[in-house]
Amino acid sequence: MRKQCMVKRSSSSSSSSSLPSSSSSGSRVPMFVATIPNVTVTEGRDASLPCIVKDIGDYQVTWMHLNRQMLLTIDQRTITLIPRFSVSRDDPTTWTLHIQDVEPTDTGYYVCQVNMIPVINQVGFVQVVVPPQFVDEESSQSHVSVQERHDVRLVCRARGVPKPVIRWTREDGLFFTAGRSGQGVQQVESEELVLKSVTRKDMGAYLCIATNKVPPSISKRIVLDVHFHPVITVPNQLVGAPIDTSVTLECQVAAFPNAVHFWRFNDQLLINSSRQETQEIRKGYTTTMKLSLRNLKAKDFGTYVCAAKNSLGETESNVRLYEIEVNRRAEEKQEQLGNSNSVIRPERPNTDRMMDIWSKPGDFRAGLDSDSPSYTLEDDTSLERGGDFAGGLDGSGGSLGRTGFGPASSSSCNFRCCGEMWCSVWAACALVTAWLQGQRQPQPCIVFGFLLVAAAVAVSTPTLDLRPVLAHT
């Protein structure tokens, strides 16, 4: 036992004697000029650690990995068997340790040591960071399907250095309900996203974003499909249109998976033809069904059925098409009145004939009334000129035209005004006569005026045409 201890002491003394001491190297003592910097490097890149020592003399500089407890280099020689490590001496005072294609296991403390008694050293730290990477085997698939009103759990796991933070959001930026709070949120920070009692509004793409401040950040897109049976909404269940026109019937279908859509009329499927055309416009899980009917006939009116069917069920709804009756005769008559200034013959003849007490025997006006065969349509030009009957009164002449019944011409209106004037004159004469009867001695000028008025009335009375006045009464 004593012999073994003596061997150990001798070996330690021999090893210590092999290390140069500060006194044996003279007055100059090695010393570090600068500290070793801490380095942060991304996985896969290269890193370098400089160690600057002056007055090295006969001493040697070594590099060690403290975490692995592994000697890497001595002076300019590489000791480790890992080829990614090497050392270079750029100048008499600088020994640089090179690490190529760094790995996460390279993280740790690196010691630069001068083999003197006592030894001096400096420590530098290398931090290898790793950008986030998804763990696919532990994450949800890119498409997840769930029945409506069921719960769903989306998982997204990632690794990296430092540990990534997972954040969930919708691709369209809409709010969604997550967890037990029941409140709408735009993002959730968690590796798992739990949606309770999902509805069709929860359908869409969700983004799982992983970041750890090491670029680049990554994201994963998970599409959530909510399955539900078809639901049909009809904007207008009652649609009207006239015959020989066109109309479009519309139904809106919400379903997932996408449904098969079709139209029926009188228990027959409708297909595209020259007079009918079907169209489908899809947006998300909603489809707009349109049925266009052209040149409508009487047989086209009735109840149309729009139906949809998928793997979860089938549903249908009705749209009733009815005819809007249009009075074409009234429209044509109104159009004729609007486009023409002609006088329309009365539809029912006037059975009450009035005698023309103003006409003389053999006068052409005798017997001309609304029932006469000569009472026909005439344009406004004859009205502007005036007929023979009207013109004959004022001497202007004209062709045989309208009678005094119905709307009066301009000449008839003039004579009607004259008749009213003479009636006023007669009334004035009556008042004068009554006043004269109350006088004992009549004034000569008044008597002369009365005689003059009477003569004027006698001369002008045969020329008066009062039939327009009688006709309007």
PDB file of N, CA and C in Angstrom, residues 170-262:
ATOM      1  N   ARG A 170     -57.721  31.836 -37.726  1.00  0.00           N
ATOM      2  CA  ARG A 170     -58.432  31.452 -38.953  1.00  0.00           C
ATOM      3  C   ARG A 170     -57.785  32.116 -40.159  1.00  0.00           C
ATOM      4  N   GLU A 171     -57.775  31.400 -41.261  1.00  0.00           N
ATOM      5  CA  GLU A 171     -57.150  31.947 -42.462  1.00  0.00           C
ATOM      6  C   GLU A 171     -57.880  33.185 -42.963  1.00  0.00           C
ATOM      7  N   ASP A 172     -59.223  33.229 -42.821  1.00  0.00           N
ATOM      8  CA  ASP A 172     -60.000  34.372 -43.280  1.00  0.00           C
ATOM      9  C   ASP A 172     -60.067  35.489 -42.258  1.00  0.00           C
ATOM     10  N   GLY A 173     -59.439  35.301 -41.089  1.00  0.00           N
ATOM     11  CA  GLY A 173     -59.409  36.354 -40.079  1.00  0.00           C
ATOM     12  C   GLY A 173     -60.671  36.497 -39.252  1.00  0.00           C
ATOM     13  N   LEU A 174     -61.659  35.609 -39.428  1.00  0.00           N
ATOM     14  CA  LEU A 174     -62.901  35.707 -38.668  1.00  0.00           C
ATOM     15  C   LEU A 174     -62.715  35.214 -37.238  1.00  0.00           C
ATOM     16  N   PHE A 175     -63.646  35.601 -36.373  1.00  0.00           N
ATOM     17  CA  PHE A 175     -63.625  35.151 -34.987  1.00  0.00           C
ATOM     18  C   PHE A 175     -64.114  33.704 -34.921  1.00  0.00           C
ATOM     19  N   PHE A 176     -63.664  32.996 -33.908  1.00  0.00           N
ATOM     20  CA  PHE A 176     -64.124  31.639 -33.655  1.00  0.00           C
ATOM     21  C   PHE A 176     -64.192  31.424 -32.147  1.00  0.00           C
ATOM     22  N   THR A 177     -64.991  30.434 -31.744  1.00  0.00           N
ATOM     23  CA  THR A 177     -65.204  30.140 -30.334  1.00  0.00           C
ATOM     24  C   THR A 177     -64.343  28.951 -29.937  1.00  0.00           C
ATOM     25  N   ALA A 178     -63.471  29.160 -28.956  1.00  0.00           N
ATOM     26  CA  ALA A 178     -62.568  28.093 -28.510  1.00  0.00           C
ATOM     27  C   ALA A 178     -62.610  27.986 -26.993  1.00  0.00           C
ATOM     28  N   GLY A 179     -62.475  26.766 -26.496  1.00  0.00           N
ATOM     29  CA  GLY A 179     -62.451  26.535 -25.055  1.00  0.00           C
ATOM     30  C   GLY A 179     -63.824  26.643 -24.441  1.00  0.00           C
ATOM     31  N   ARG A 180     -63.842  26.796 -23.155  1.00  0.00           N
ATOM     32  CA  ARG A 180     -65.089  26.839 -22.398  1.00  0.00           C
ATOM     33  C   ARG A 180     -65.628  28.240 -22.206  1.00  0.00           C
ATOM     34  N   SER A 181     -64.880  29.243 -22.594  1.00  0.00           N
ATOM     35  CA  SER A 181     -65.324  30.620 -22.367  1.00  0.00           C
ATOM     36  C   SER A 181     -66.545  30.958 -23.219  1.00  0.00           C
ATOM     37  N   GLY A 182     -66.624  30.385 -24.404  1.00  0.00           N
ATOM     38  CA  GLY A 182     -67.755  30.672 -25.279  1.00  0.00           C
ATOM     39  C   GLY A 182     -67.676  32.023 -25.949  1.00  0.00           C
ATOM     40  N   GLN A 183     -66.568  32.723 -25.823  1.00  0.00           N
ATOM     41  CA  GLN A 183     -66.399  34.033 -26.422  1.00  0.00           C
ATOM     42  C   GLN A 183     -65.630  33.912 -27.730  1.00  0.00           C
ATOM     43  N   GLY A 184     -65.976  34.768 -28.674  1.00  0.00           N
ATOM     44  CA  GLY A 184     -65.297  34.765 -29.948  1.00  0.00           C
ATOM     45  C   GLY A 184     -63.915  35.398 -29.854  1.00  0.00           C
ATOM     46  N   VAL A 185     -62.925  34.723 -30.398  1.00  0.00           N
ATOM     47  CA  VAL A 185     -61.546  35.207 -30.366  1.00  0.00           C
ATOM     48  C   VAL A 185     -60.980  35.101 -31.780  1.00  0.00           C
ATOM     49  N   GLN A 186     -59.896  35.826 -32.000  1.00  0.00           N
ATOM     50  CA  GLN A 186     -59.221  35.782 -33.294  1.00  0.00           C
ATOM     51  C   GLN A 186     -57.982  34.900 -33.273  1.00  0.00           C
ATOM     52  N   GLN A 187     -57.428  34.628 -32.080  1.00  0.00           N
ATOM     53  CA  GLN A 187     -56.266  33.750 -32.001  1.00  0.00           C
ATOM     54  C   GLN A 187     -56.194  33.116 -30.618  1.00  0.00           C
ATOM     55  N   VAL A 188     -55.582  31.930 -30.593  1.00  0.00           N
ATOM     56  CA  VAL A 188     -55.410  31.173 -29.361  1.00  0.00           C
ATOM     57  C   VAL A 188     -53.972  30.670 -29.338  1.00  0.00           C
ATOM     58  N   GLU A 189     -53.312  30.819 -28.170  1.00  0.00           N
ATOM     59  CA  GLU A 189     -51.923  30.376 -28.025  1.00  0.00           C
ATOM     60  C   GLU A 189     -51.907  29.061 -27.259  1.00  0.00           C
ATOM     61  N   SER A 190     -51.764  27.975 -28.008  1.00  0.00           N
ATOM     62  CA  SER A 190     -51.761  26.643 -27.412  1.00  0.00           C
ATOM     63  C   SER A 190     -51.394  25.630 -28.488  1.00  0.00           C
ATOM     64  N   GLU A 191     -50.901  24.480 -28.050  1.00  0.00           N
ATOM     65  CA  GLU A 191     -50.596  23.419 -29.001  1.00  0.00           C
ATOM     66  C   GLU A 191     -51.859  22.713 -29.470  1.00  0.00           C
ATOM     67  N   GLU A 192     -52.943  22.810 -28.698  1.00  0.00           N
ATOM     68  CA  GLU A 192     -54.193  22.156 -29.054  1.00  0.00           C
ATOM     69  C   GLU A 192     -55.308  23.192 -29.110  1.00  0.00           C
ATOM     70  N   LEU A 193     -56.125  23.085 -30.156  1.00  0.00           N
ATOM     71  CA  LEU A 193     -57.284  23.956 -30.321  1.00  0.00           C
ATOM     72  C   LEU A 193     -58.533  23.086 -30.221  1.00  0.00           C
ATOM     73  N   VAL A 194     -59.356  23.370 -29.212  1.00  0.00           N
ATOM     74  CA  VAL A 194     -60.576  22.594 -28.967  1.00  0.00           C
ATOM     75  C   VAL A 194     -61.776  23.462 -29.313  1.00  0.00           C
ATOM     76  N   LEU A 195     -62.612  22.975 -30.235  1.00  0.00           N
ATOM     77  CA  LEU A 195     -63.831  23.667 -30.642  1.00  0.00           C
ATOM     78  C   LEU A 195     -65.024  22.847 -30.177  1.00  0.00           C
ATOM     79  N   LYS A 196     -65.902  23.504 -29.415  1.00  0.00           N
ATOM     80  CA  LYS A 196     -67.061  22.826 -28.842  1.00  0.00           C
ATOM     81  C   LYS A 196     -68.291  23.002 -29.736  1.00  0.00           C
ATOM     82  N   SER A 197     -69.024  21.889 -29.957  1.00  0.00           N
ATOM     83  CA  SER A 197     -70.292  21.911 -30.675  1.00  0.00           C
ATOM     84  C   SER A 197     -70.195  22.752 -31.948  1.00  0.00           C
ATOM     85  N   VAL A 198     -69.370  22.302 -32.852  1.00  0.00           N
ATOM     86  CA  VAL A 198     -69.102  23.084 -34.056  1.00  0.00           C
ATOM     87  C   VAL A 198     -70.347  23.183 -34.931  1.00  0.00           C
ATOM     88  N   THR A 199     -70.434  24.275 -35.673  1.00  0.00           N
ATOM     89  CA  THR A 199     -71.500  24.494 -36.642  1.00  0.00           C
ATOM     90  C   THR A 199     -70.869  24.734 -38.009  1.00  0.00           C
ATOM     91  N   ARG A 200     -71.737  24.917 -38.989  1.00  0.00           N
ATOM     92  CA  ARG A 200     -71.228  25.142 -40.342  1.00  0.00           C
ATOM     93  C   ARG A 200     -70.460  26.455 -40.443  1.00  0.00           C
ATOM     94  N   LYS A 201     -70.707  27.380 -39.518  1.00  0.00           N
ATOM     95  CA  LYS A 201     -69.959  28.637 -39.538  1.00  0.00           C
ATOM     96  C   LYS A 201     -68.498  28.437 -39.121  1.00  0.00           C
ATOM     97  N   ASP A 202     -68.218  27.342 -38.389  1.00  0.00           N
ATOM     98  CA  ASP A 202     -66.843  27.048 -37.989  1.00  0.00           C
ATOM     99  C   ASP A 202     -66.040  26.392 -39.103  1.00  0.00           C
ATOM    100  N   MET A 203     -66.702  26.064 -40.200  1.00  0.00           N
ATOM    101  CA  MET A 203     -66.007  25.418 -41.312  1.00  0.00           C
ATOM    102  C   MET A 203     -65.030  26.401 -41.953  1.00  0.00           C
ATOM    103  N   GLY A 204     -63.858  25.890 -42.314  1.00  0.00           N
ATOM    104  CA  GLY A 204     -62.860  26.733 -42.959  1.00  0.00           C
ATOM    105  C   GLY A 204     -61.455  26.250 -42.671  1.00  0.00           C
ATOM    106  N   ALA A 205     -60.489  27.078 -43.054  1.00  0.00           N
ATOM    107  CA  ALA A 205     -59.073  26.744 -42.880  1.00  0.00           C
ATOM    108  C   ALA A 205     -58.536  27.444 -41.639  1.00  0.00           C
ATOM    109  N   TYR A 206     -57.848  26.690 -40.792  1.00  0.00           N
ATOM    110  CA  TYR A 206     -57.208  27.205 -39.582  1.00  0.00           C
ATOM    111  C   TYR A 206     -55.688  27.129 -39.768  1.00  0.00           C
ATOM    112  N   LEU A 207     -54.995  28.153 -39.293  1.00  0.00           N
ATOM    113  CA  LEU A 207     -53.537  28.222 -39.413  1.00  0.00           C
ATOM    114  C   LEU A 207     -52.895  28.001 -38.052  1.00  0.00           C
ATOM    115  N   CYS A 208     -51.950  27.080 -38.029  1.00  0.00           N
ATOM    116  CA  CYS A 208     -51.138  26.826 -36.839  1.00  0.00           C
ATOM    117  C   CYS A 208     -49.767  27.458 -37.102  1.00  0.00           C
ATOM    118  N   ILE A 209     -49.415  28.487 -36.355  1.00  0.00           N
ATOM    119  CA  ILE A 209     -48.184  29.245 -36.583  1.00  0.00           C
ATOM    120  C   ILE A 209     -47.229  28.974 -35.419  1.00  0.00           C
ATOM    121  N   ALA A 210     -46.013  28.522 -35.758  1.00  0.00           N
ATOM    122  CA  ALA A 210     -44.983  28.226 -34.755  1.00  0.00           C
ATOM    123  C   ALA A 210     -43.836  29.209 -34.913  1.00  0.00           C
ATOM    124  N   THR A 211     -43.416  29.814 -33.815  1.00  0.00           N
ATOM    125  CA  THR A 211     -42.321  30.773 -33.844  1.00  0.00           C
ATOM    126  C   THR A 211     -41.537  30.691 -32.543  1.00  0.00           C
ATOM    127  N   ASN A 212     -40.219  30.908 -32.637  1.00  0.00           N
ATOM    128  CA  ASN A 212     -39.359  30.956 -31.453  1.00  0.00           C
ATOM    129  C   ASN A 212     -38.280  32.036 -31.594  1.00  0.00           C
ATOM    130  N   LYS A 213     -38.628  33.078 -32.378  1.00  0.00           N
ATOM    131  CA  LYS A 213     -37.732  34.209 -32.629  1.00  0.00           C
ATOM    132  C   LYS A 213     -36.493  33.826 -33.427  1.00  0.00           C
ATOM    133  N   VAL A 214     -36.496  32.621 -33.983  1.00  0.00           N
ATOM    134  CA  VAL A 214     -35.434  32.196 -34.884  1.00  0.00           C
ATOM    135  C   VAL A 214     -36.064  32.069 -36.261  1.00  0.00           C
ATOM    136  N   PRO A 215     -35.680  32.887 -37.159  1.00  0.00           N
ATOM    137  CA  PRO A 215     -36.314  32.805 -38.485  1.00  0.00           C
ATOM    138  C   PRO A 215     -35.895  31.534 -39.216  1.00  0.00           C
ATOM    139  N   PRO A 216     -36.805  31.020 -40.036  1.00  0.00           N
ATOM    140  CA  PRO A 216     -38.133  31.582 -40.316  1.00  0.00           C
ATOM    141  C   PRO A 216     -39.210  30.952 -39.442  1.00  0.00           C
ATOM    142  N   SER A 217     -40.313  31.717 -39.229  1.00  0.00           N
ATOM    143  CA  SER A 217     -41.486  31.134 -38.585  1.00  0.00           C
ATOM    144  C   SER A 217     -42.205  30.252 -39.595  1.00  0.00           C
ATOM    145  N   ILE A 218     -42.891  29.257 -39.120  1.00  0.00           N
ATOM    146  CA  ILE A 218     -43.559  28.310 -40.003  1.00  0.00           C
ATOM    147  C   ILE A 218     -45.035  28.230 -39.628  1.00  0.00           C
ATOM    148  N   SER A 219     -45.832  27.789 -40.585  1.00  0.00           N
ATOM    149  CA  SER A 219     -47.270  27.646 -40.347  1.00  0.00           C
ATOM    150  C   SER A 219     -47.773  26.396 -41.034  1.00  0.00           C
ATOM    151  N   LYS A 220     -48.843  25.865 -40.486  1.00  0.00           N
ATOM    152  CA  LYS A 220     -49.472  24.676 -41.042  1.00  0.00           C
ATOM    153  C   LYS A 220     -50.954  24.959 -41.222  1.00  0.00           C
ATOM    154  N   ARG A 221     -51.483  24.578 -42.370  1.00  0.00           N
ATOM    155  CA  ARG A 221     -52.883  24.848 -42.707  1.00  0.00           C
ATOM    156  C   ARG A 221     -53.697  23.580 -42.504  1.00  0.00           C
ATOM    157  N   ILE A 222     -54.706  23.696 -41.653  1.00  0.00           N
ATOM    158  CA  ILE A 222     -55.592  22.559 -41.359  1.00  0.00           C
ATOM    159  C   ILE A 222     -57.013  22.984 -41.722  1.00  0.00           C
ATOM    160  N   VAL A 223     -57.622  22.259 -42.655  1.00  0.00           N
ATOM    161  CA  VAL A 223     -58.971  22.571 -43.115  1.00  0.00           C
ATOM    162  C   VAL A 223     -59.973  21.750 -42.307  1.00  0.00           C
ATOM    163  N   LEU A 224     -60.941  22.457 -41.719  1.00  0.00           N
ATOM    164  CA  LEU A 224     -61.984  21.793 -40.933  1.00  0.00           C
ATOM    165  C   LEU A 224     -63.251  21.723 -41.777  1.00  0.00           C
ATOM    166  N   ASP A 225     -63.724  20.522 -42.021  1.00  0.00           N
ATOM    167  CA  ASP A 225     -64.959  20.287 -42.764  1.00  0.00           C
ATOM    168  C   ASP A 225     -66.049  19.853 -41.795  1.00  0.00           C
ATOM    169  N   VAL A 226     -67.159  20.576 -41.805  1.00  0.00           N
ATOM    170  CA  VAL A 226     -68.308  20.254 -40.948  1.00  0.00           C
ATOM    171  C   VAL A 226     -69.390  19.664 -41.840  1.00  0.00           C
ATOM    172  N   HIS A 227     -69.772  18.427 -41.586  1.00  0.00           N
ATOM    173  CA  HIS A 227     -70.759  17.740 -42.404  1.00  0.00           C
ATOM    174  C   HIS A 227     -72.164  17.998 -41.860  1.00  0.00           C
ATOM    175  N   PHE A 228     -73.104  18.328 -42.772  1.00  0.00           N
ATOM    176  CA  PHE A 228     -74.508  18.515 -42.374  1.00  0.00           C
ATOM    177  C   PHE A 228     -75.379  18.259 -43.597  1.00  0.00           C
ATOM    178  N   HIS A 229     -76.640  17.926 -43.326  1.00  0.00           N
ATOM    179  CA  HIS A 229     -77.563  17.585 -44.410  1.00  0.00           C
ATOM    180  C   HIS A 229     -78.010  18.851 -45.135  1.00  0.00           C
ATOM    181  N   PRO A 230     -78.533  18.729 -46.351  1.00  0.00           N
ATOM    182  CA  PRO A 230     -78.903  19.923 -47.135  1.00  0.00           C
ATOM    183  C   PRO A 230     -80.029  20.716 -46.488  1.00  0.00           C
ATOM    184  N   VAL A 231     -79.929  22.016 -46.644  1.00  0.00           N
ATOM    185  CA  VAL A 231     -80.966  22.951 -46.199  1.00  0.00           C
ATOM    186  C   VAL A 231     -81.230  23.910 -47.354  1.00  0.00           C
ATOM    187  N   ILE A 232     -82.514  24.028 -47.767  1.00  0.00           N
ATOM    188  CA  ILE A 232     -82.893  24.858 -48.918  1.00  0.00           C
ATOM    189  C   ILE A 232     -83.619  26.104 -48.426  1.00  0.00           C
ATOM    190  N   THR A 233     -83.232  27.241 -48.976  1.00  0.00           N
ATOM    191  CA  THR A 233     -83.893  28.521 -48.711  1.00  0.00           C
ATOM    192  C   THR A 233     -84.368  29.098 -50.035  1.00  0.00           C
ATOM    193  N   VAL A 234     -85.662  29.483 -50.093  1.00  0.00           N
ATOM    194  CA  VAL A 234     -86.244  30.035 -51.320  1.00  0.00           C
ATOM    195  C   VAL A 234     -86.508  31.522 -51.103  1.00  0.00           C
ATOM    196  N   PRO A 235     -85.833  32.396 -51.821  1.00  0.00           N
ATOM    197  CA  PRO A 235     -86.066  33.836 -51.639  1.00  0.00           C
ATOM    198  C   PRO A 235     -87.494  34.251 -51.988  1.00  0.00           C
ATOM    199  N   ASN A 236     -88.052  33.724 -53.109  1.00  0.00           N
ATOM    200  CA  ASN A 236     -89.408  34.058 -53.540  1.00  0.00           C
ATOM    201  C   ASN A 236     -90.140  32.756 -53.859  1.00  0.00           C
ATOM    202  N   GLN A 237     -91.094  32.397 -53.020  1.00  0.00           N
ATOM    203  CA  GLN A 237     -91.849  31.167 -53.236  1.00  0.00           C
ATOM    204  C   GLN A 237     -93.020  31.357 -54.188  1.00  0.00           C
ATOM    205  N   LEU A 238     -93.383  32.599 -54.470  1.00  0.00           N
ATOM    206  CA  LEU A 238     -94.485  32.896 -55.386  1.00  0.00           C
ATOM    207  C   LEU A 238     -93.982  33.892 -56.407  1.00  0.00           C
ATOM    208  N   VAL A 239     -93.934  33.450 -57.672  1.00  0.00           N
ATOM    209  CA  VAL A 239     -93.397  34.273 -58.754  1.00  0.00           C
ATOM    210  C   VAL A 239     -94.450  34.364 -59.846  1.00  0.00           C
ATOM    211  N   GLY A 240     -94.701  35.576 -60.335  1.00  0.00           N
ATOM    212  CA  GLY A 240     -95.675  35.788 -61.391  1.00  0.00           C
ATOM    213  C   GLY A 240     -95.034  36.362 -62.636  1.00  0.00           C
ATOM    214  N   ALA A 241     -95.599  35.999 -63.803  1.00  0.00           N
ATOM    215  CA  ALA A 241     -95.081  36.490 -65.072  1.00  0.00           C
ATOM    216  C   ALA A 241     -96.166  36.350 -66.127  1.00  0.00           C
ATOM    217  N   PRO A 242     -96.232  37.255 -67.107  1.00  0.00           N
ATOM    218  CA  PRO A 242     -97.199  37.133 -68.204  1.00  0.00           C
ATOM    219  C   PRO A 242     -96.757  36.069 -69.210  1.00  0.00           C
ATOM    220  N   ILE A 243     -97.672  35.683 -70.058  1.00  0.00           N
ATOM    221  CA  ILE A 243     -97.367  34.747 -71.138  1.00  0.00           C
ATOM    222  C   ILE A 243     -96.445  35.423 -72.150  1.00  0.00           C
ATOM    223  N   ASP A 244     -95.611  34.613 -72.786  1.00  0.00           N
ATOM    224  CA  ASP A 244     -94.655  35.061 -73.810  1.00  0.00           C
ATOM    225  C   ASP A 244     -93.540  35.919 -73.232  1.00  0.00           C
ATOM    226  N   THR A 245     -93.282  35.797 -71.934  1.00  0.00           N
ATOM    227  CA  THR A 245     -92.154  36.494 -71.317  1.00  0.00           C
ATOM    228  C   THR A 245     -91.188  35.461 -70.727  1.00  0.00           C
ATOM    229  N   SER A 246     -90.131  35.959 -70.112  1.00  0.00           N
ATOM    230  CA  SER A 246     -89.130  35.087 -69.489  1.00  0.00           C
ATOM    231  C   SER A 246     -89.104  35.330 -67.989  1.00  0.00           C
ATOM    232  N   VAL A 247     -88.709  34.294 -67.226  1.00  0.00           N
ATOM    233  CA  VAL A 247     -88.657  34.391 -65.772  1.00  0.00           C
ATOM    234  C   VAL A 247     -87.569  33.453 -65.267  1.00  0.00           C
ATOM    235  N   THR A 248     -86.995  33.774 -64.095  1.00  0.00           N
ATOM    236  CA  THR A 248     -85.954  32.957 -63.468  1.00  0.00           C
ATOM    237  C   THR A 248     -86.384  32.594 -62.052  1.00  0.00           C
ATOM    238  N   LEU A 249     -86.410  31.306 -61.745  1.00  0.00           N
ATOM    239  CA  LEU A 249     -86.721  30.807 -60.406  1.00  0.00           C
ATOM    240  C   LEU A 249     -85.417  30.491 -59.688  1.00  0.00           C
ATOM    241  N   GLU A 250     -85.375  30.701 -58.358  1.00  0.00           N
ATOM    242  CA  GLU A 250     -84.112  30.597 -57.626  1.00  0.00           C
ATOM    243  C   GLU A 250     -84.311  29.889 -56.293  1.00  0.00           C
ATOM    244  N   CYS A 251     -83.340  29.018 -55.955  1.00  0.00           N
ATOM    245  CA  CYS A 251     -83.281  28.344 -54.655  1.00  0.00           C
ATOM    246  C   CYS A 251     -81.828  28.375 -54.172  1.00  0.00           C
ATOM    247  N   GLN A 252     -81.643  28.520 -52.863  1.00  0.00           N
ATOM    248  CA  GLN A 252     -80.307  28.524 -52.265  1.00  0.00           C
ATOM    249  C   GLN A 252     -80.169  27.294 -51.371  1.00  0.00           C
ATOM    250  N   VAL A 253     -79.101  26.513 -51.618  1.00  0.00           N
ATOM    251  CA  VAL A 253     -78.888  25.246 -50.926  1.00  0.00           C
ATOM    252  C   VAL A 253     -77.594  25.333 -50.128  1.00  0.00           C
ATOM    253  N   ALA A 254     -77.651  24.962 -48.842  1.00  0.00           N
ATOM    254  CA  ALA A 254     -76.467  24.850 -47.986  1.00  0.00           C
ATOM    255  C   ALA A 254     -76.308  23.389 -47.606  1.00  0.00           C
ATOM    256  N   ALA A 255     -75.132  22.818 -47.933  1.00  0.00           N
ATOM    257  CA  ALA A 255     -74.904  21.392 -47.652  1.00  0.00           C
ATOM    258  C   ALA A 255     -73.418  21.102 -47.730  1.00  0.00           C
ATOM    259  N   PHE A 256     -72.994  20.106 -46.909  1.00  0.00           N
ATOM    260  CA  PHE A 256     -71.634  19.574 -47.008  1.00  0.00           C
ATOM    261  C   PHE A 256     -71.639  18.141 -46.474  1.00  0.00           C
ATOM    262  N   PRO A 257     -71.112  17.199 -47.237  1.00  0.00           N
ATOM    263  CA  PRO A 257     -70.483  17.353 -48.553  1.00  0.00           C
ATOM    264  C   PRO A 257     -71.462  17.930 -49.578  1.00  0.00           C
ATOM    265  N   ASN A 258     -70.884  18.428 -50.689  1.00  0.00           N
ATOM    266  CA  ASN A 258     -71.708  19.053 -51.713  1.00  0.00           C
ATOM    267  C   ASN A 258     -72.794  18.110 -52.174  1.00  0.00           C
ATOM    268  N   ALA A 259     -73.987  18.669 -52.382  1.00  0.00           N
ATOM    269  CA  ALA A 259     -75.157  17.870 -52.732  1.00  0.00           C
ATOM    270  C   ALA A 259     -75.359  17.835 -54.240  1.00  0.00           C
ATOM    271  N   VAL A 260     -76.220  16.895 -54.662  1.00  0.00           N
ATOM    272  CA  VAL A 260     -76.674  16.820 -56.041  1.00  0.00           C
ATOM    273  C   VAL A 260     -77.961  17.628 -56.133  1.00  0.00           C
ATOM    274  N   HIS A 261     -78.031  18.557 -57.102  1.00  0.00           N
ATOM    275  CA  HIS A 261     -79.183  19.456 -57.214  1.00  0.00           C
ATOM    276  C   HIS A 261     -79.955  19.159 -58.493  1.00  0.00           C
ATOM    277  N   PHE A 262     -81.291  19.290 -58.431  1.00  0.00           N
ATOM    278  CA  PHE A 262     -82.112  19.067 -59.622  1.00  0.00           C
ATOM    279  C   PHE A 262     -83.456  19.764 -59.430  1.00  0.00           C
TER     280      PHE A 262
END
